[in-house]
Tab-separated table of C-alpha atoms in Angstrom:
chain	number	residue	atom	x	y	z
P	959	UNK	CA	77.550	95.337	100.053
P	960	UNK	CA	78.902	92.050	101.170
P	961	UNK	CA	78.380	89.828	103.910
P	962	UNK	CA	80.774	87.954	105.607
P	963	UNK	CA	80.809	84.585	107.109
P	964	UNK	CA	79.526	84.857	110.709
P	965	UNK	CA	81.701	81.679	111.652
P	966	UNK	CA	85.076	83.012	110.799
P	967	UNK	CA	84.085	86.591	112.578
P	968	UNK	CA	85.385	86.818	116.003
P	969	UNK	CA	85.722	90.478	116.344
P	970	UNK	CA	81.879	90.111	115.553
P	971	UNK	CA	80.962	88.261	118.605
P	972	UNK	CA	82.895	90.123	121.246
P	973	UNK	CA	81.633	93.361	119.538
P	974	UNK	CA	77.780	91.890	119.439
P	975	UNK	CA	78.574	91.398	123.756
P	976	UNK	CA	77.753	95.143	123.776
P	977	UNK	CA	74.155	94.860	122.232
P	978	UNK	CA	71.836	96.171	125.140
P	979	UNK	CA	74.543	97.934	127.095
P	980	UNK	CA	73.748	101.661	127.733
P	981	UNK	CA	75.716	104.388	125.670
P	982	UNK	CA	74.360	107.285	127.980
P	983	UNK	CA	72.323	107.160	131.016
P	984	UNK	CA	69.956	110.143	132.526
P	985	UNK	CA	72.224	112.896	130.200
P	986	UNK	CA	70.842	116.169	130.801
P	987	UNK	CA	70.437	118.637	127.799
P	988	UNK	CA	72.983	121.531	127.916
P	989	UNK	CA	70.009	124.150	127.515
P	990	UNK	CA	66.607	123.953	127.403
P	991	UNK	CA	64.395	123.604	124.359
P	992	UNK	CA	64.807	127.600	123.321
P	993	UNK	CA	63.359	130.079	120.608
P	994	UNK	CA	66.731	131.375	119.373
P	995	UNK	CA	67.883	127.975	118.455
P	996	UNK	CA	64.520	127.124	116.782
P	997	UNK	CA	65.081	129.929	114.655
P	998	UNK	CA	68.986	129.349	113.319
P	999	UNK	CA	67.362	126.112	112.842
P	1000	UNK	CA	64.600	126.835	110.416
P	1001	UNK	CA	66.863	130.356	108.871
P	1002	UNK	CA	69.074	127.373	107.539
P	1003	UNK	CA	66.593	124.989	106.608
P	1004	UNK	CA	64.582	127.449	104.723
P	1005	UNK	CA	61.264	126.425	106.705
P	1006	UNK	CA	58.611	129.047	107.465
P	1007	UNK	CA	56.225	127.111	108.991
P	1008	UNK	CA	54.329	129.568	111.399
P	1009	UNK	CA	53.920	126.554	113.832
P	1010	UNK	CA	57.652	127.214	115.306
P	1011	UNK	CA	56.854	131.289	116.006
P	1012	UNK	CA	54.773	132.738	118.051
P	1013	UNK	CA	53.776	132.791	121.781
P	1014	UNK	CA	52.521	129.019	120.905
P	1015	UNK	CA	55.425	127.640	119.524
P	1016	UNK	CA	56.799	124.511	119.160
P	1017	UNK	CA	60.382	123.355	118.192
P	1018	UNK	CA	60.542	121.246	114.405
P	1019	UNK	CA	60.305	117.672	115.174
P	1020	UNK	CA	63.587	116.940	112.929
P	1021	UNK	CA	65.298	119.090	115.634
P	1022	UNK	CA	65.165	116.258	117.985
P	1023	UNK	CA	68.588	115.366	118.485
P	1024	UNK	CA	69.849	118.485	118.961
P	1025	UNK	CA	68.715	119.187	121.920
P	1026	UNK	CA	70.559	116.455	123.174
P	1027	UNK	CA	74.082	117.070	121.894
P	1028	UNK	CA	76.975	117.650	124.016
P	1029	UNK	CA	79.221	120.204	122.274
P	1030	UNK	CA	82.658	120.488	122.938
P	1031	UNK	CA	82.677	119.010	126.324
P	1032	UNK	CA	80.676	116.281	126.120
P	1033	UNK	CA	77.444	114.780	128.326
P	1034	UNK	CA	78.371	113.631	131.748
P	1035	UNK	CA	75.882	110.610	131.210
P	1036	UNK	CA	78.150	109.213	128.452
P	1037	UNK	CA	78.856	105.598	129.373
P	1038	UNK	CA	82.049	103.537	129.493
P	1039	UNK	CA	80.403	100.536	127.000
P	1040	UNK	CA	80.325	103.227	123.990
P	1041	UNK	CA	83.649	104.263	124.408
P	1042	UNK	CA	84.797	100.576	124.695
P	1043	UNK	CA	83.387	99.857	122.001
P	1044	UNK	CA	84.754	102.252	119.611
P	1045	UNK	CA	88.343	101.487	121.363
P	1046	UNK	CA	87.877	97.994	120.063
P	1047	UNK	CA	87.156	99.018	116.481
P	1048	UNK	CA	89.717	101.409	116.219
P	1049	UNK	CA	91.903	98.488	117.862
P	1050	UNK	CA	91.157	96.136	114.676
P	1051	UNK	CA	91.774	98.974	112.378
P	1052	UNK	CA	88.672	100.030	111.397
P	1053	UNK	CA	90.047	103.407	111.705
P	1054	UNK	CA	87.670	105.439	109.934
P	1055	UNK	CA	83.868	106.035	110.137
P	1056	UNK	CA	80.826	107.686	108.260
P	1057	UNK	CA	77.260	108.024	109.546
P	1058	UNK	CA	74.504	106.386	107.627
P	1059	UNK	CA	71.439	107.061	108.490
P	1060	UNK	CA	69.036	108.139	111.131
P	1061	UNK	CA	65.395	107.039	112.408
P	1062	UNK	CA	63.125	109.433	114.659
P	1063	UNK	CA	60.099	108.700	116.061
P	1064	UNK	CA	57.977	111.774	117.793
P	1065	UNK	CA	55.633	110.985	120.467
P	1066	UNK	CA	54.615	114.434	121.687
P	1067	UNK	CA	55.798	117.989	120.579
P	1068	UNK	CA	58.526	119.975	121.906
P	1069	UNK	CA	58.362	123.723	123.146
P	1070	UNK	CA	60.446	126.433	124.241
P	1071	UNK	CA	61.123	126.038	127.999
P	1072	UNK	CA	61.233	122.221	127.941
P	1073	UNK	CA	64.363	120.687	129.508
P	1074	UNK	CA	65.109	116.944	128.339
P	1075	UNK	CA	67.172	114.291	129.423
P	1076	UNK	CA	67.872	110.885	127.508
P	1077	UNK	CA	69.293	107.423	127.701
P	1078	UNK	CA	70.831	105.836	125.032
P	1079	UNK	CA	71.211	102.180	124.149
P	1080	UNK	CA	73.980	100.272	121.939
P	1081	UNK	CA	70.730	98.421	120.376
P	1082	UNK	CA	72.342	96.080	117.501
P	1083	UNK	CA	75.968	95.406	116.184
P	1084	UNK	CA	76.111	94.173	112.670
P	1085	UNK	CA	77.736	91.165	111.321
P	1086	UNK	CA	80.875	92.078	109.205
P	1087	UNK	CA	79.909	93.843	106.000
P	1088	UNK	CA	82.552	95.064	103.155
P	1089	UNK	CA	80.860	98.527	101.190
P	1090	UNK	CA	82.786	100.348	98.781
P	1091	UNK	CA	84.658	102.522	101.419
P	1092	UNK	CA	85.882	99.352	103.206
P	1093	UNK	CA	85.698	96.506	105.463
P	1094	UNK	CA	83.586	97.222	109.014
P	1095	UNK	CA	80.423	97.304	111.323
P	1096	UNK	CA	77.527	99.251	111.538
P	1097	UNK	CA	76.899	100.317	114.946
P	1098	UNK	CA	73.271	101.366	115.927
P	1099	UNK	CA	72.454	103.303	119.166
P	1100	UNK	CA	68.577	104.023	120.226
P	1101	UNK	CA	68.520	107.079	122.077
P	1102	UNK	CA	64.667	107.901	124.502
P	1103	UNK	CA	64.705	111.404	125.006
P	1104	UNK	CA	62.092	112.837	127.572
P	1105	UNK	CA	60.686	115.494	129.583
P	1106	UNK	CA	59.970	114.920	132.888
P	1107	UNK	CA	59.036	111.598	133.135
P	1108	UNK	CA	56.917	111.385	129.612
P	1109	UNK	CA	58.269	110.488	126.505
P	1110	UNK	CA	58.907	112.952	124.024
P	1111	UNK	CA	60.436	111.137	120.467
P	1112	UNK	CA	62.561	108.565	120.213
P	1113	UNK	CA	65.955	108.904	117.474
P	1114	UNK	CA	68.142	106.054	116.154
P	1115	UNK	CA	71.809	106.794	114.963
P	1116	UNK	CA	74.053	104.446	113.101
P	1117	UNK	CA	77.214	104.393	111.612
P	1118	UNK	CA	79.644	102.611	109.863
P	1119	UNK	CA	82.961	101.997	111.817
P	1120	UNK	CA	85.622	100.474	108.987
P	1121	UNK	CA	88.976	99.952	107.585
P	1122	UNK	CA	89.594	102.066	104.050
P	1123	UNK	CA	89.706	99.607	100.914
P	1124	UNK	CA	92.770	100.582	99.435
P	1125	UNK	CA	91.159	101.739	95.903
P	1126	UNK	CA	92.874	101.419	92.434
P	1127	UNK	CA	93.273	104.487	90.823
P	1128	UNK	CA	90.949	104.964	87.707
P	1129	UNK	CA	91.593	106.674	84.554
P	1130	UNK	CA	91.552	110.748	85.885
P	1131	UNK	CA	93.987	109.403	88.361
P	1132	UNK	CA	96.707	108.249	85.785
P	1133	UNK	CA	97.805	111.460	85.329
P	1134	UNK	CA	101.549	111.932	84.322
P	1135	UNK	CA	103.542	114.678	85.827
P	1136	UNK	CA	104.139	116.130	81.776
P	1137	UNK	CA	99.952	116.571	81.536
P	1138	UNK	CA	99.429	117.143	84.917
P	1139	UNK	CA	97.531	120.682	85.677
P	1140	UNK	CA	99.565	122.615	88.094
P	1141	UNK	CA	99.284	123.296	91.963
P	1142	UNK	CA	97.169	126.072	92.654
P	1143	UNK	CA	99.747	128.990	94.137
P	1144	UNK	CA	99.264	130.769	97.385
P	1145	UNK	CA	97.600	133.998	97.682
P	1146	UNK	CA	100.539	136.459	99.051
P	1147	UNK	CA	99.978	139.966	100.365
P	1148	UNK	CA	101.473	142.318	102.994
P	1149	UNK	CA	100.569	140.470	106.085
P	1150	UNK	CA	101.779	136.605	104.800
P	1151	UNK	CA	104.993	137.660	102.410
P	1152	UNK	CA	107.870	137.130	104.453
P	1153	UNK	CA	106.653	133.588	105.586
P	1154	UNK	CA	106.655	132.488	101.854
P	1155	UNK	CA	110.045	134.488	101.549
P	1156	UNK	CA	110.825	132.252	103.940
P	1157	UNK	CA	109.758	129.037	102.643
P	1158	UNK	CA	111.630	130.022	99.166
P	1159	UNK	CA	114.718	129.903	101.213
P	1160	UNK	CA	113.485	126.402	102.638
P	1161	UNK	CA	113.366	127.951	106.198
P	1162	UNK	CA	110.157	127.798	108.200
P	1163	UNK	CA	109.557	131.328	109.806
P	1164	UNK	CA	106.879	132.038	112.576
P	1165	UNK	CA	105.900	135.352	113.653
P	1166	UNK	CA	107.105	136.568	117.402
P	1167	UNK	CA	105.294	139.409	119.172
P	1168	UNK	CA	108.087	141.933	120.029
P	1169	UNK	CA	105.776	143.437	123.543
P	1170	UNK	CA	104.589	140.317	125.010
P	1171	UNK	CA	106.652	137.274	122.511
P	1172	UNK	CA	103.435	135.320	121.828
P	1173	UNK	CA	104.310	133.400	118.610
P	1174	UNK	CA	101.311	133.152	116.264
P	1175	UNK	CA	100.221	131.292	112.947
P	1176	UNK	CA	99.280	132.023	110.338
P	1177	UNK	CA	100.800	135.353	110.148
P	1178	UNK	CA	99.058	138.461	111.203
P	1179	UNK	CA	99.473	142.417	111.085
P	1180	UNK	CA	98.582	142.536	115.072
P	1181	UNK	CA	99.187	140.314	118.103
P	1182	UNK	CA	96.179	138.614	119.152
P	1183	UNK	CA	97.154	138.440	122.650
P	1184	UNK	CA	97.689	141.455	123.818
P	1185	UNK	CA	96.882	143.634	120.327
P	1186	UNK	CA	100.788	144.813	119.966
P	1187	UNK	CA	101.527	145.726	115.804
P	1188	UNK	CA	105.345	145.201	116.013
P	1189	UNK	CA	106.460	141.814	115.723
P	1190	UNK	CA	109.807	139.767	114.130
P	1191	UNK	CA	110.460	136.238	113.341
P	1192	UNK	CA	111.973	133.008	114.527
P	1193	UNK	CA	112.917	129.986	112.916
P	1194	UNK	CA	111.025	126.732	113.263
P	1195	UNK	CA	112.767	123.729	114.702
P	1196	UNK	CA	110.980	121.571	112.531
P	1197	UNK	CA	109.698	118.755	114.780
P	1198	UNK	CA	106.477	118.878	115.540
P	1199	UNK	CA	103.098	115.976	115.721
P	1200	UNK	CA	99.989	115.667	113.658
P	1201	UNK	CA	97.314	117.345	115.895
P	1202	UNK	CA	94.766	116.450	113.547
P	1203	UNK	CA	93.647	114.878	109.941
P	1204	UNK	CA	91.285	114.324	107.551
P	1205	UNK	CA	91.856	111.987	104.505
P	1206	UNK	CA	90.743	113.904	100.694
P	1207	UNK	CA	88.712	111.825	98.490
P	1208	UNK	CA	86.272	114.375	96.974
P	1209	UNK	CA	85.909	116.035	95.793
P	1210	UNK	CA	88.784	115.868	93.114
P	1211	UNK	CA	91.608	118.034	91.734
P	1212	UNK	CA	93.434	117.819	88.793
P	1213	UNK	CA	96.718	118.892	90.260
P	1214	UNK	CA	96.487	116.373	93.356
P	1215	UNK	CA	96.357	112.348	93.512
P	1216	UNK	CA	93.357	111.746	95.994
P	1217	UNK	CA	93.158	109.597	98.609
P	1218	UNK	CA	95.575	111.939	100.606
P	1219	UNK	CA	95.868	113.263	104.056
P	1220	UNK	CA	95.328	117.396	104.909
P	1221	UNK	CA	97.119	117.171	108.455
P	1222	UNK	CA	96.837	120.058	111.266
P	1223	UNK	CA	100.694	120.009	112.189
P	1224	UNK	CA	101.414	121.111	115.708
P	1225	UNK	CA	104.861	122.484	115.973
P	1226	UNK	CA	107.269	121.997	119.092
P	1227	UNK	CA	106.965	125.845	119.288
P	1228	UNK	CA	103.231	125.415	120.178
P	1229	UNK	CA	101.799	126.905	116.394
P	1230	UNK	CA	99.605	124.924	114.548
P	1231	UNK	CA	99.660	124.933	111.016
P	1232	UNK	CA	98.105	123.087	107.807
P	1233	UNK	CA	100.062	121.022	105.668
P	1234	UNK	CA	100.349	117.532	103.853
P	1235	UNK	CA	102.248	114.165	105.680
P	1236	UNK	CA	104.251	112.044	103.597
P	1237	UNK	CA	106.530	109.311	103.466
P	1238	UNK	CA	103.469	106.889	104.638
P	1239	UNK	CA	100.620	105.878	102.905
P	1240	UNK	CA	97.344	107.990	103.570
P	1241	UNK	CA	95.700	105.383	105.734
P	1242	UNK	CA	98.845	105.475	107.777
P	1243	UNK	CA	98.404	109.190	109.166
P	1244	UNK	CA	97.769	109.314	113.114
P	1245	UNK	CA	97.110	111.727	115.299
P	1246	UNK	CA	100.013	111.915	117.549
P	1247	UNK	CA	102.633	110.634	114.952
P	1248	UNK	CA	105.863	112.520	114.936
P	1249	UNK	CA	106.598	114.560	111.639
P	1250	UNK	CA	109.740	116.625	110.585
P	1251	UNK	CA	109.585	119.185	108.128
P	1252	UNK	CA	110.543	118.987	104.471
P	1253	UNK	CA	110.010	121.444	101.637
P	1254	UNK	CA	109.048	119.818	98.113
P	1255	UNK	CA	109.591	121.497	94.709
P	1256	UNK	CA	106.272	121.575	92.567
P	1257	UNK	CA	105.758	122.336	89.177
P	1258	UNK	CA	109.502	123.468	88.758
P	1259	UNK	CA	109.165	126.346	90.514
P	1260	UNK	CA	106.464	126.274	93.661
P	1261	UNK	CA	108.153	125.487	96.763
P	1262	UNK	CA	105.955	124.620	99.596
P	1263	UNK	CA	106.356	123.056	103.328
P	1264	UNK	CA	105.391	119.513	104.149
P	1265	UNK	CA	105.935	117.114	107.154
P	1266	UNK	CA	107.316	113.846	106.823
P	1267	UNK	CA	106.773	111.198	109.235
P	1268	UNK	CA	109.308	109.328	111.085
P	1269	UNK	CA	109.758	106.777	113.569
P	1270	UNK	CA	110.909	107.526	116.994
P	1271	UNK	CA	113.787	105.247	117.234
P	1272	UNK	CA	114.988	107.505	113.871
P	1273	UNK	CA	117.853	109.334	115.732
P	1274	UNK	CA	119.040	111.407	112.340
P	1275	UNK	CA	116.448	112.718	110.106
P	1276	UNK	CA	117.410	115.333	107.051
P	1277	UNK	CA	116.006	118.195	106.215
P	1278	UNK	CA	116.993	119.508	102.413
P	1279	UNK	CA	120.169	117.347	102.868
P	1280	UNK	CA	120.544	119.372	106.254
P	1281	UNK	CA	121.204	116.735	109.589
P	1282	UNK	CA	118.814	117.531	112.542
């Protein structure tokens, strides 16, 4: 890991004007300390220490911060500073984030029946640092969780908040398209053949329910609305925006060129489906952007949908040589 000059690091010094400011303040846990929960817990961790059953119970220490997480829908208590912070990151382009490590500290047991509340503290911003995965800052929060007024363990979070190193490709990536292993194919059965009948003939089909015309993807024998088995198709517009991503960089296949981006497509139709963006570079995939749809050829023979992204002053995109 390298460090970089503090003197040429603005971005460090409005980002250190955080240190101290409160991430969350009196957050309430969304249940209280509770057997079931202590038992998923220690089913998946394999532990069978009798301490956690029994009329005398008490939750595992590790399980500290979950009893504080929000789900979903978040903690009310969440603070503006956090978010600010994060906005400001993302804002400089460091885009992308991993979590590093964690610190606990247990000051008095846990037991069924127990409802916490905790504050949480932005304690330390780091100076610039470039890792392997890129250029960024590691963020620490400190977060007191309690019960009642007494002090029940004490867990530090921190993460790394940076922009992706653009990464030369290594020998296994230098594949040529003659060696190259091919795509795996799709699995196709009753319920899912006439969409990739469909995407043969470079048309994007999406299942309608005949009773109640709820459109649904992936395909299905039955409407899940209102449980109706007849259904028929229409024929995506293909416009749509990436709901959701996640850049691939392990772990590696053969027949694909990692870093890449797996994107959650939502069509103008309302389905969602999964798919690959291209015509930008990896790091370039937002949520939001506009895509159109494209089918590429693979392996000579494998046709598959994909969603190229566009600009919005792009008046004329084409589909398969086709004007939309």
């Amino acid at each position: 890991m390298a460090h970089e000059p503090r003197a040429s690091d603005d971005l460090g010094r409005r980002l250190k004007a955080y240190e101290g400011q409160a991430a969350a303040v009196s957050a309430v846990g969304k249940d209280p300390v509770n057997a079931p929960m202590i038992r998923h817990w220690c089913e998946a961790m394999g532990d069978t220490n009798p301490a956690y059953t029994g009329p005398d119970a008490i939750a595992p220490p590790t399980m500290l911060q979950a009893w504080t997480m929000g789900g979903l829908s978040g903690h009310t208590g969440r603070s503006s500073a956090y978010d600010e912070l994060l906005t400001l990151l993302d804002e400089s382009g460091c885009t992308s984030v991993v979590a590093t490590d964690c610190e606990q500290e247990y000051v008095r047991p846990l037991r069924p029946g127990d409802e916490i509340t905790f504050d949480a503290v932005i304690e330390s911003v780091s100076d610039r640092k470039t890792t392997k995965l890129g250029t960024g800052y590691f963020v620490t929060t400190r977060m007191d969780i309690r019960v009642g007024p007494d002090l029940a363990g004490t867990h530090r979070f921190r993460i790394l908040k940076y922009a992706p190193a653009q990464r030369k490709q290594g020998p296994q990536q230098e594949l040529t398209r003659r060696n190259r292993p091919p795509r795996p194919r799709p699995v196709i059965n009753r319920d899912n053949a006439g969409f990739w009948e469909g995407v043969r003939e470079r048309r994007l089909l999406i299942q309608r329910c005949t009773a109640c015309s709820t459109l649904r993807h992936p395909w299905l024998p039955g409407c899940a609305a209102c449980g109706h088995p007849e259904w028929d198709t229409v024929e995506a517009s293909g416009t749509g925006e990436v709901y959701s991503y996640v850049v691939m960089h392990h772990p590696p296949f053969p027949a694909f060129d990692p870093p890449y981006a797996v994107a959650l497509i939502e069509l103008t139709e309302g389905v969602r489906m999964i798919s690959n963006v291209i015509g930008v570079p990896y790091d370039e995939v937002r949520i939001g952007m506009s895509v159109r749809l494209a089918f590429e050829e693979y392996d000579g023979e494998l046709v598959l949908p994909v969603f190229r992204a566009f600009r919005a002053e792009e008046s004329r995109v084409a589909i398969e040589g086709r004007p939309v």
